[in-house]
PDB file of C-alpha atoms in Angstrom:
ATOM      1  CA  UNK A   1      80.149  61.661  93.471  1.00 73.00           C
ATOM      2  CA  UNK A   2      77.154  63.441  95.028  1.00 93.00           C
ATOM      3  CA  UNK A   3      74.121  64.055  92.859  1.00 97.00           C
ATOM      4  CA  UNK A   4      72.355  67.403  93.171  1.00 98.00           C
ATOM      5  CA  UNK A   5      69.256  68.888  91.570  1.00 98.00           C
ATOM      6  CA  UNK A   6      69.411  72.668  91.084  1.00 98.00           C
ATOM      7  CA  UNK A   7      66.155  74.471  90.383  1.00 96.00           C
ATOM      8  CA  UNK A   8      66.286  77.965  88.889  1.00 94.00           C
ATOM      9  CA  UNK A   9      63.165  80.096  89.214  1.00 87.00           C
ATOM     10  CA  UNK A  10      61.525  82.415  86.714  1.00 84.00           C
ATOM     11  CA  UNK A  11      62.306  85.531  88.736  1.00 86.00           C
ATOM     12  CA  UNK A  12      66.002  84.680  88.581  1.00 91.00           C
ATOM     13  CA  UNK A  13      66.060  84.118  84.840  1.00 89.00           C
ATOM     14  CA  UNK A  14      63.965  87.122  83.778  1.00 85.00           C
ATOM     15  CA  UNK A  15      64.124  90.877  84.130  1.00 85.00           C
ATOM     16  CA  UNK A  16      61.525  93.319  82.815  1.00 82.00           C
ATOM     17  CA  UNK A  17      59.891  90.570  80.805  1.00 75.00           C
ATOM     18  CA  UNK A  18      63.131  89.481  79.124  1.00 80.00           C
ATOM     19  CA  UNK A  19      65.629  86.711  79.782  1.00 84.00           C
ATOM     20  CA  UNK A  20      68.424  88.197  81.899  1.00 90.00           C
ATOM     21  CA  UNK A  21      71.579  87.012  80.135  1.00 90.00           C
ATOM     22  CA  UNK A  22      73.849  88.492  82.784  1.00 94.00           C
ATOM     23  CA  UNK A  23      72.337  86.301  85.506  1.00 95.00           C
ATOM     24  CA  UNK A  24      72.078  83.310  83.185  1.00 95.00           C
ATOM     25  CA  UNK A  25      75.798  83.578  82.461  1.00 96.00           C
ATOM     26  CA  UNK A  26      76.696  83.838  86.153  1.00 97.00           C
ATOM     27  CA  UNK A  27      74.573  80.766  86.894  1.00 97.00           C
ATOM     28  CA  UNK A  28      76.180  78.746  84.118  1.00 97.00           C
ATOM     29  CA  UNK A  29      79.662  79.707  85.351  1.00 97.00           C
ATOM     30  CA  UNK A  30      78.853  78.492  88.861  1.00 97.00           C
ATOM     31  CA  UNK A  31      77.052  75.339  87.751  1.00 97.00           C
ATOM     32  CA  UNK A  32      80.024  74.402  85.565  1.00 97.00           C
ATOM     33  CA  UNK A  33      82.213  74.697  88.663  1.00 97.00           C
ATOM     34  CA  UNK A  34      79.844  72.565  90.745  1.00 97.00           C
ATOM     35  CA  UNK A  35      79.702  70.049  87.917  1.00 97.00           C
ATOM     36  CA  UNK A  36      83.381  69.239  88.446  1.00 96.00           C
ATOM     37  CA  UNK A  37      82.624  67.506  91.742  1.00 95.00           C
ATOM     38  CA  UNK A  38      78.895  66.739  91.465  1.00 97.00           C
ATOM     39  CA  UNK A  39      76.448  65.124  89.101  1.00 97.00           C
ATOM     40  CA  UNK A  40      74.154  68.056  88.303  1.00 98.00           C
ATOM     41  CA  UNK A  41      70.566  68.009  87.109  1.00 98.00           C
ATOM     42  CA  UNK A  42      68.889  71.339  86.372  1.00 97.00           C
ATOM     43  CA  UNK A  43      65.198  72.053  86.704  1.00 95.00           C
ATOM     44  CA  UNK A  44      64.737  75.340  84.887  1.00 91.00           C
ATOM     45  CA  UNK A  45      61.808  77.709  84.678  1.00 83.00           C
ATOM     46  CA  UNK A  46      61.694  80.580  82.212  1.00 83.00           C
ATOM     47  CA  UNK A  47      60.101  78.978  79.161  1.00 85.00           C
ATOM     48  CA  UNK A  48      56.907  81.056  79.268  1.00 84.00           C
ATOM     49  CA  UNK A  49      58.838  84.278  79.813  1.00 83.00           C
ATOM     50  CA  UNK A  50      61.228  83.398  77.033  1.00 85.00           C
ATOM     51  CA  UNK A  51      58.403  82.614  74.621  1.00 88.00           C
ATOM     52  CA  UNK A  52      56.739  85.891  75.529  1.00 86.00           C
ATOM     53  CA  UNK A  53      59.714  87.788  74.106  1.00 85.00           C
ATOM     54  CA  UNK A  54      58.747  86.405  70.679  1.00 90.00           C
ATOM     55  CA  UNK A  55      55.008  86.962  71.097  1.00 91.00           C
ATOM     56  CA  UNK A  56      54.846  89.958  73.456  1.00 88.00           C
ATOM     57  CA  UNK A  57      51.248  90.781  72.570  1.00 90.00           C
ATOM     58  CA  UNK A  58      49.933  87.349  73.545  1.00 90.00           C
ATOM     59  CA  UNK A  59      48.088  87.494  76.870  1.00 87.00           C
ATOM     60  CA  UNK A  60      49.922  85.107  79.185  1.00 79.00           C
ATOM     61  CA  UNK A  61      47.115  84.867  81.730  1.00 79.00           C
ATOM     62  CA  UNK A  62      45.245  82.037  80.016  1.00 83.00           C
ATOM     63  CA  UNK A  63      46.376  78.420  80.158  1.00 82.00           C
ATOM     64  CA  UNK A  64      46.238  77.925  76.378  1.00 85.00           C
ATOM     65  CA  UNK A  65      48.386  80.976  75.760  1.00 88.00           C
ATOM     66  CA  UNK A  66      50.863  79.986  78.480  1.00 85.00           C
ATOM     67  CA  UNK A  67      51.160  76.578  76.865  1.00 85.00           C
ATOM     68  CA  UNK A  68      51.807  78.146  73.462  1.00 89.00           C
ATOM     69  CA  UNK A  69      54.410  80.522  74.899  1.00 88.00           C
ATOM     70  CA  UNK A  70      56.064  77.645  76.715  1.00 86.00           C
ATOM     71  CA  UNK A  71      56.291  75.615  73.515  1.00 87.00           C
ATOM     72  CA  UNK A  72      58.195  78.496  71.903  1.00 91.00           C
ATOM     73  CA  UNK A  73      60.285  79.226  74.962  1.00 88.00           C
ATOM     74  CA  UNK A  74      61.428  75.661  75.631  1.00 89.00           C
ATOM     75  CA  UNK A  75      63.485  75.593  72.448  1.00 89.00           C
ATOM     76  CA  UNK A  76      64.858  79.057  73.085  1.00 90.00           C
ATOM     77  CA  UNK A  77      65.937  78.231  76.631  1.00 91.00           C
ATOM     78  CA  UNK A  78      67.719  74.978  75.803  1.00 93.00           C
ATOM     79  CA  UNK A  79      69.607  76.720  72.978  1.00 93.00           C
ATOM     80  CA  UNK A  80      70.688  79.508  75.325  1.00 93.00           C
ATOM     81  CA  UNK A  81      71.875  77.044  77.924  1.00 96.00           C
ATOM     82  CA  UNK A  82      73.858  75.055  75.371  1.00 96.00           C
ATOM     83  CA  UNK A  83      75.500  78.177  73.966  1.00 96.00           C
ATOM     84  CA  UNK A  84      76.645  79.166  77.453  1.00 96.00           C
ATOM     85  CA  UNK A  85      77.797  75.683  78.505  1.00 98.00           C
ATOM     86  CA  UNK A  86      79.729  75.261  75.243  1.00 97.00           C
ATOM     87  CA  UNK A  87      82.412  77.490  76.770  1.00 97.00           C
ATOM     88  CA  UNK A  88      83.042  74.692  79.279  1.00 97.00           C
ATOM     89  CA  UNK A  89      82.710  71.836  76.769  1.00 97.00           C
ATOM     90  CA  UNK A  90      79.626  70.684  78.662  1.00 98.00           C
ATOM     91  CA  UNK A  91      76.730  69.154  76.764  1.00 98.00           C
ATOM     92  CA  UNK A  92      73.177  69.653  77.988  1.00 98.00           C
ATOM     93  CA  UNK A  93      70.029  67.705  77.192  1.00 96.00           C
ATOM     94  CA  UNK A  94      66.386  68.705  77.426  1.00 93.00           C
ATOM     95  CA  UNK A  95      63.911  66.450  79.216  1.00 91.00           C
ATOM     96  CA  UNK A  96      60.242  67.387  79.488  1.00 85.00           C
ATOM     97  CA  UNK A  97      58.296  65.631  82.228  1.00 82.00           C
ATOM     98  CA  UNK A  98      54.741  65.669  83.516  1.00 69.00           C
ATOM     99  CA  UNK A  99      53.679  64.235  86.871  1.00 65.00           C
ATOM    100  CA  UNK A 100      51.963  61.396  84.996  1.00 63.00           C
ATOM    101  CA  UNK A 101      55.382  60.379  83.649  1.00 60.00           C
ATOM    102  CA  UNK A 102      56.667  59.951  87.204  1.00 63.00           C
ATOM    103  CA  UNK A 103      53.561  57.983  88.197  1.00 61.00           C
ATOM    104  CA  UNK A 104      53.690  55.607  85.217  1.00 54.00           C
ATOM    105  CA  UNK A 105      55.976  52.605  85.688  1.00 52.00           C
ATOM    106  CA  UNK A 106      56.836  52.351  81.994  1.00 56.00           C
ATOM    107  CA  UNK A 107      57.273  56.086  81.469  1.00 60.00           C
ATOM    108  CA  UNK A 108      59.279  56.595  84.644  1.00 73.00           C
ATOM    109  CA  UNK A 109      61.548  53.636  83.874  1.00 78.00           C
ATOM    110  CA  UNK A 110      62.339  55.016  80.428  1.00 82.00           C
ATOM    111  CA  UNK A 111      62.885  58.552  81.707  1.00 85.00           C
ATOM    112  CA  UNK A 112      65.136  57.389  84.516  1.00 89.00           C
ATOM    113  CA  UNK A 113      67.223  55.253  82.157  1.00 92.00           C
ATOM    114  CA  UNK A 114      67.688  58.252  79.867  1.00 93.00           C
ATOM    115  CA  UNK A 115      68.740  60.513  82.750  1.00 94.00           C
ATOM    116  CA  UNK A 116      71.168  57.913  84.113  1.00 95.00           C
ATOM    117  CA  UNK A 117      72.730  57.500  80.672  1.00 97.00           C
ATOM    118  CA  UNK A 118      73.152  61.256  80.317  1.00 97.00           C
ATOM    119  CA  UNK A 119      74.805  61.556  83.737  1.00 97.00           C
ATOM    120  CA  UNK A 120      77.130  58.654  83.017  1.00 96.00           C
ATOM    121  CA  UNK A 121      78.280  60.543  79.934  1.00 97.00           C
ATOM    122  CA  UNK A 122      78.891  63.803  81.789  1.00 96.00           C
ATOM    123  CA  UNK A 123      75.841  65.510  80.271  1.00 98.00           C
ATOM    124  CA  UNK A 124      73.720  67.925  82.329  1.00 98.00           C
ATOM    125  CA  UNK A 125      70.008  67.089  81.967  1.00 97.00           C
ATOM    126  CA  UNK A 126      67.804  70.182  81.970  1.00 96.00           C
ATOM    127  CA  UNK A 127      64.302  69.250  83.064  1.00 91.00           C
ATOM    128  CA  UNK A 128      61.145  71.267  82.773  1.00 85.00           C
ATOM    129  CA  UNK A 129      57.468  70.566  83.244  1.00 75.00           C
ATOM    130  CA  UNK A 130      55.896  69.523  79.958  1.00 67.00           C
ATOM    131  CA  UNK A 131      53.827  72.697  80.016  1.00 58.00           C
ATOM    132  CA  UNK A 132      52.113  72.104  76.686  1.00 59.00           C
ATOM    133  CA  UNK A 133      50.099  69.228  78.191  1.00 58.00           C
ATOM    134  CA  UNK A 134      49.713  70.106  81.888  1.00 59.00           C
ATOM    135  CA  UNK A 135      47.450  72.680  83.500  1.00 54.00           C
ATOM    136  CA  UNK A 136      47.593  72.845  87.302  1.00 53.00           C
ATOM    137  CA  UNK A 137      51.385  72.841  87.548  1.00 49.00           C
ATOM    138  CA  UNK A 138      51.662  75.460  84.825  1.00 46.00           C
ATOM    139  CA  UNK A 139      49.292  77.744  86.696  1.00 47.00           C
ATOM    140  CA  UNK A 140      50.574  77.147  90.242  1.00 48.00           C
ATOM    141  CA  UNK A 141      53.766  75.167  90.609  1.00 52.00           C
ATOM    142  CA  UNK A 142      56.637  77.089  89.051  1.00 58.00           C
ATOM    143  CA  UNK A 143      58.562  73.783  88.999  1.00 83.00           C
ATOM    144  CA  UNK A 144      59.312  73.791  92.750  1.00 90.00           C
ATOM    145  CA  UNK A 145      57.314  70.648  93.514  1.00 89.00           C
ATOM    146  CA  UNK A 146      58.490  69.104  90.247  1.00 88.00           C
ATOM    147  CA  UNK A 147      62.089  69.685  91.364  1.00 92.00           C
ATOM    148  CA  UNK A 148      61.428  67.931  94.677  1.00 93.00           C
ATOM    149  CA  UNK A 149      59.804  64.981  92.933  1.00 90.00           C
ATOM    150  CA  UNK A 150      62.680  64.809  90.453  1.00 92.00           C
ATOM    151  CA  UNK A 151      65.154  64.790  93.361  1.00 94.00           C
ATOM    152  CA  UNK A 152      63.487  61.669  94.707  1.00 92.00           C
ATOM    153  CA  UNK A 153      62.969  60.196  91.252  1.00 90.00           C
ATOM    154  CA  UNK A 154      66.649  60.324  90.270  1.00 92.00           C
ATOM    155  CA  UNK A 155      67.888  59.397  93.770  1.00 93.00           C
ATOM    156  CA  UNK A 156      69.699  62.728  94.146  1.00 96.00           C
ATOM    157  CA  UNK A 157      71.215  63.622  97.494  1.00 94.00           C
ATOM    158  CA  UNK A 158      69.767  67.108  97.708  1.00 96.00           C
ATOM    159  CA  UNK A 159      67.831  69.882  96.028  1.00 98.00           C
ATOM    160  CA  UNK A 160      68.989  73.495  95.753  1.00 98.00           C
ATOM    161  CA  UNK A 161      66.346  76.077  94.850  1.00 97.00           C
ATOM    162  CA  UNK A 162      67.588  79.427  93.576  1.00 96.00           C
ATOM    163  CA  UNK A 163      64.984  82.136  93.922  1.00 92.00           C
ATOM    164  CA  UNK A 164      64.483  85.878  94.323  1.00 89.00           C
ATOM    165  CA  UNK A 165      64.760  85.481  98.096  1.00 89.00           C
ATOM    166  CA  UNK A 166      67.883  84.514 100.019  1.00 92.00           C
ATOM    167  CA  UNK A 167      66.184  82.096 102.395  1.00 94.00           C
ATOM    168  CA  UNK A 168      63.121  81.442 104.543  1.00 94.00           C
ATOM    169  CA  UNK A 169      62.364  84.082 107.170  1.00 93.00           C
ATOM    170  CA  UNK A 170      60.504  83.958 110.474  1.00 88.00           C
ATOM    171  CA  UNK A 171      58.482  86.963 109.247  1.00 85.00           C
ATOM    172  CA  UNK A 172      57.751  88.441 105.834  1.00 83.00           C
ATOM    173  CA  UNK A 173      60.882  90.550 105.179  1.00 83.00           C
ATOM    174  CA  UNK A 174      58.896  92.835 102.869  1.00 80.00           C
ATOM    175  CA  UNK A 175      56.629  93.804 105.751  1.00 84.00           C
ATOM    176  CA  UNK A 176      58.858  93.447 108.818  1.00 86.00           C
ATOM    177  CA  UNK A 177      62.259  95.113 109.071  1.00 87.00           C
ATOM    178  CA  UNK A 178      63.193  92.826 111.961  1.00 91.00           C
ATOM    179  CA  UNK A 179      62.615  89.618 109.980  1.00 90.00           C
ATOM    180  CA  UNK A 180      65.357  87.053 110.525  1.00 92.00           C
ATOM    181  CA  UNK A 181      66.459  84.372 108.108  1.00 93.00           C
ATOM    182  CA  UNK A 182      66.080  80.815 109.400  1.00 95.00           C
ATOM    183  CA  UNK A 183      69.381  79.030 108.841  1.00 95.00           C
ATOM    184  CA  UNK A 184      68.015  75.525 109.459  1.00 96.00           C
ATOM    185  CA  UNK A 185      64.420  74.247 109.396  1.00 96.00           C
ATOM    186  CA  UNK A 186      63.538  70.764 110.646  1.00 96.00           C
ATOM    187  CA  UNK A 187      59.750  70.900 110.493  1.00 93.00           C
ATOM    188  CA  UNK A 188      57.011  72.753 108.607  1.00 93.00           C
ATOM    189  CA  UNK A 189      53.532  73.310 110.022  1.00 89.00           C
ATOM    190  CA  UNK A 190      50.232  72.844 108.203  1.00 86.00           C
ATOM    191  CA  UNK A 191      49.701  76.586 108.489  1.00 89.00           C
ATOM    192  CA  UNK A 192      52.948  77.287 106.626  1.00 88.00           C
ATOM    193  CA  UNK A 193      52.227  74.705 103.941  1.00 88.00           C
ATOM    194  CA  UNK A 194      48.663  75.893 103.337  1.00 85.00           C
ATOM    195  CA  UNK A 195      49.289  79.636 103.298  1.00 79.00           C
ATOM    196  CA  UNK A 196      48.155  81.712 100.333  1.00 70.00           C
ATOM    197  CA  UNK A 197      50.517  81.544  97.369  1.00 59.00           C
ATOM    198  CA  UNK A 198      52.158  84.886  96.592  1.00 60.00           C
ATOM    199  CA  UNK A 199      53.986  84.869  93.233  1.00 53.00           C
ATOM    200  CA  UNK A 200      56.340  87.769  92.703  1.00 52.00           C
ATOM    201  CA  UNK A 201      55.566  88.693  89.098  1.00 48.00           C
ATOM    202  CA  UNK A 202      53.496  87.711  86.093  1.00 45.00           C
ATOM    203  CA  UNK A 203      55.870  84.899  85.120  1.00 41.00           C
ATOM    204  CA  UNK A 204      56.254  83.374  88.602  1.00 44.00           C
ATOM    205  CA  UNK A 205      53.460  81.074  89.732  1.00 48.00           C
ATOM    206  CA  UNK A 206      54.112  79.924  93.271  1.00 56.00           C
ATOM    207  CA  UNK A 207      56.028  82.075  95.698  1.00 78.00           C
ATOM    208  CA  UNK A 208      57.392  80.845  99.015  1.00 88.00           C
ATOM    209  CA  UNK A 209      54.576  78.340  99.622  1.00 89.00           C
ATOM    210  CA  UNK A 210      55.501  76.079  96.713  1.00 90.00           C
ATOM    211  CA  UNK A 211      59.096  76.088  97.953  1.00 93.00           C
ATOM    212  CA  UNK A 212      57.928  74.998 101.388  1.00 94.00           C
ATOM    213  CA  UNK A 213      55.848  72.237  99.797  1.00 94.00           C
ATOM    214  CA  UNK A 214      58.935  71.101  97.914  1.00 95.00           C
ATOM    215  CA  UNK A 215      60.897  71.118 101.162  1.00 96.00           C
ATOM    216  CA  UNK A 216      58.188  69.060 102.888  1.00 96.00           C
ATOM    217  CA  UNK A 217      58.396  66.390 100.186  1.00 95.00           C
ATOM    218  CA  UNK A 218      62.127  66.053 100.791  1.00 96.00           C
ATOM    219  CA  UNK A 219      61.881  66.196 104.580  1.00 96.00           C
ATOM    220  CA  UNK A 220      59.542  63.203 104.391  1.00 94.00           C
ATOM    221  CA  UNK A 221      62.136  61.438 102.215  1.00 94.00           C
ATOM    222  CA  UNK A 222      65.018  62.234 104.593  1.00 94.00           C
ATOM    223  CA  UNK A 223      66.644  64.393 101.937  1.00 96.00           C
ATOM    224  CA  UNK A 224      67.825  67.980 102.211  1.00 96.00           C
ATOM    225  CA  UNK A 225      66.821  71.158 100.428  1.00 98.00           C
ATOM    226  CA  UNK A 226      68.747  74.435 100.395  1.00 98.00           C
ATOM    227  CA  UNK A 227      66.957  77.661  99.502  1.00 97.00           C
ATOM    228  CA  UNK A 228      69.190  80.517  98.391  1.00 96.00           C
ATOM    229  CA  UNK A 229      69.289  83.634  96.241  1.00 95.00           C
ATOM    230  CA  UNK A 230      69.744  83.359  92.506  1.00 95.00           C
ATOM    231  CA  UNK A 231      70.645  87.046  92.329  1.00 95.00           C
ATOM    232  CA  UNK A 232      73.581  86.954  94.724  1.00 94.00           C
ATOM    233  CA  UNK A 233      75.267  83.609  94.121  1.00 96.00           C
ATOM    234  CA  UNK A 234      77.524  83.925  97.151  1.00 95.00           C
ATOM    235  CA  UNK A 235      74.950  81.952  99.144  1.00 94.00           C
ATOM    236  CA  UNK A 236      74.979  78.876  96.932  1.00 95.00           C
ATOM    237  CA  UNK A 237      78.707  79.152  96.214  1.00 96.00           C
ATOM    238  CA  UNK A 238      79.461  79.012  99.922  1.00 96.00           C
ATOM    239  CA  UNK A 239      77.008  76.157 100.371  1.00 96.00           C
ATOM    240  CA  UNK A 240      79.100  74.017  98.034  1.00 96.00           C
ATOM    241  CA  UNK A 241      82.579  75.352  98.749  1.00 94.00           C
ATOM    242  CA  UNK A 242      82.507  77.107 102.150  1.00 94.00           C
ATOM    243  CA  UNK A 243      79.581  75.590 104.052  1.00 91.00           C
ATOM    244  CA  UNK A 244      80.213  77.452 107.312  1.00 90.00           C
ATOM    245  CA  UNK A 245      79.488  80.741 105.523  1.00 91.00           C
ATOM    246  CA  UNK A 246      76.536  79.555 103.450  1.00 93.00           C
ATOM    247  CA  UNK A 247      73.731  82.091 103.048  1.00 94.00           C
ATOM    248  CA  UNK A 248      70.275  80.550 102.822  1.00 96.00           C
ATOM    249  CA  UNK A 249      67.974  78.102 104.570  1.00 97.00           C
ATOM    250  CA  UNK A 250      68.704  74.405 104.906  1.00 97.00           C
ATOM    251  CA  UNK A 251      65.651  72.167 105.280  1.00 97.00           C
ATOM    252  CA  UNK A 252      66.776  68.915 106.873  1.00 96.00           C
ATOM    253  CA  UNK A 253      65.543  66.346 109.367  1.00 91.00           C
ATOM    254  CA  UNK A 254      67.371  66.316 112.680  1.00 82.00           C
ATOM    255  CA  UNK A 255      68.327  62.658 112.285  1.00 74.00           C
ATOM    256  CA  UNK A 256      70.002  63.407 108.917  1.00 66.00           C
ATOM    257  CA  UNK A 257      72.484  65.889 110.385  1.00 62.00           C
TER     258      UNK A 257
END
């Protein structure tokens, strides 16, 4: 059974500063279907946005406040996921990780054992950055790089990132009407990887650059990453069930094809 990590971005999970239950439900329905044939691990954003619904007057631009909002939102998000997955008799589990956990032999061994045990028992682990103790990732990463590192960490076959864009374009589609989506990318340049980060709203923290950095991590590991829309799930659905009509960008080394 293939093992896949699916990362869901903040822009997908929120709308007008609130958790978008309509999109969350559609995602859960599709993930439950994928779960029939794949071991699924979720990396989910949305904790800060979710916490902000309880403390809407708290300024989310400072690290301390983001950490406080995340602490509130983590519990809210895992409860929402479990309520939705209950309809499919699927149990979920929350795992909070920091990069130090992946770098520590003892911590990483324990975390990996826990994840393997959950997967063996048909549980979907839902991983998020431990935002209450990290700073840089909370401000910049939006879990994209975390998702790539988790993909390697758990020996998954591939990473799927669901975002507010439906793939990687040769030009900025917001500025160029003739922009064309790149179906397959084999290599990323230093210029692409070091471009200015352009988050889409106050709850997103990375933009396309962090997704490219995630892709680069996996390209170096001879793993694949698929970038698709989390608004129109036809792209990811076709990727799993009708690959010839998949809508998105596949990042893969030539020798892996």
